[in-house]
Amino acid sequence: MYDNVLLPFDGSDGAAEVLHHAAEIAHWADATVRVLYVADTNRDSVTVVRGQTVDALEQQGRDIVEEAAKTLETLGVSYRTDVLQGNPAPTIVEYAEEYDQDLIVMPTHGREGLSRYLAGSVSEKVVRLSSVPVLSVRMQPDETLTFPYEDVLVPTDGSDAATHAADHLLEFAAALDATVHVLSVVDDSTLGPDVRSTIAGEESEQAATEAVDTVVSAAETHGVTDVVRHVEHGRPAEMILDCIETNDVHAVGMGTTGRRGTDRILLGSVAEKTVRSAPVPVLTVATPR
C-alpha cells in the first residue's frame, strides 16, 4: 500500500536508525525511499570558499543524502535523493504532495545528537500540515522499533477523523497480518458526583463501546482476523500509553483533521501527546480536505 516513502533526513545517529526502519518498511512494501534534506533558509548558511559563494548547509545536505543512499543501496532498497532550500516543514509537506508520496517517515524528539531540524517543531508541524500519512518515530532510549509490526493499536473516539484513520490502519494491519487492538477511553476526569454526571458516564461508556464496535466491524471487512477490544476509564493519553505497554504494541495509528494554518490541528491534546510521548512509532492519518 506504500509505493513511495519520503524520509526527511539530517544524518544524525538517531535519524540513521529511522533510515533503517524506513528501509525495512520499503523492502516489505517493495517501495522507493526518497531521502530529502532541506537546507533551512531560516538559517544564515551562505559563505565564501576560495572566492566562490556557496551554501554550506546545501553542500552538507548533499554529503548526507549521499551517505544515506549508500546505506539504502547496501540494504537493497530502491531510492532517490533530493536536496532543497526552504522552510523545512512546509517544504517537506509540499514535496510529499507534489511527488505523490504515500508515507512520510519523521524522527521526532530524538535522543542527544538528533538535531532540532528533525527533533521538535519541524516534525510536529509536518504531522499537523500533511495530507500524506506520517509515521513519527520518537528516538529515545525506550523507543521500540520492530518491523513487521505484530501488534497495532487503533485508538478511537468514534469521530469521522478517527474512523477514517482506522480504515487506513486496518488495511495496513491486514497486509502485515498483525493483531489489532481497538481502544476507546471513557474520560472520567470530566465527570462529577451528581446524577447528571452518572447519566453522562453511562452515555460515554455506551459511546465508547459503539466506537470500538465500529472499528471491529471494519476490521472484519478488511480481513483482519485477530482483534482485541479495549474500553478503558481514565485520561485518554495515559490509557493509550498504558495499552501500549501492557499489550506489547509495536505501532499506534491515529487521525488528524488535516487542516492548514497555525492552530493546533491534531485531534485535541490526546493525539498530540501520543505523538510526543509514545515509545513506539505513531502513524497519523489526515482526514481528506
C-alpha angles and dihedrals in degrees: 000000000000116000096161126037121189118208117187101205139187102177099243122141093257092048090050089061089052089050089060091047091050088048091054091052092046093048090051093047095039086236135153118244117217110203109206128190117188115202100216109237088196087074126070103240103148114115140159119251119182091340095310126110110234137170105239094197093051091050090048089050092054090053091048097050090046090058090047089051090054090053093049091047090052089050091051095243124143110241149172128194135211137179117199138173120230149084100317105226100045091038091055092047094047092046092052091052096043094051096040096243115183098203137017116208110204129182111218135189093359131196119263110307097035105113127237087248090077102012106072139352097017096058092043091051090050090054090049097046105034124104086190117082112263125209107204115200115193104206104211131135090261093050116127117210111183124156135216088039109233098184121035125186120214112188114196138184093183094254123138091250092052092047093049091050091048091057090055093046093047091053089050092047092048090053089050093044086231131162111251121214111200113201133186121174128210104214103219092178090080094054127089132200100263129100094259089056090050090054091045089051092054090049091049090051091051092047091050091050091049091049090054092046090054093055093043090053090050090049090059089051090053092049097250104156102186115056128162121197122217126182108173138175122227140057108337099226092048093047091050090055090046091051091051092053098040095049100036091241116190100196141007128214125202140164132248128193091237096218123149125232140070100293123106099271107182118099094281122295093310097076091037092054091046093053090049099044113023112116090217134056115285120210113205120194122195123224109243112263 
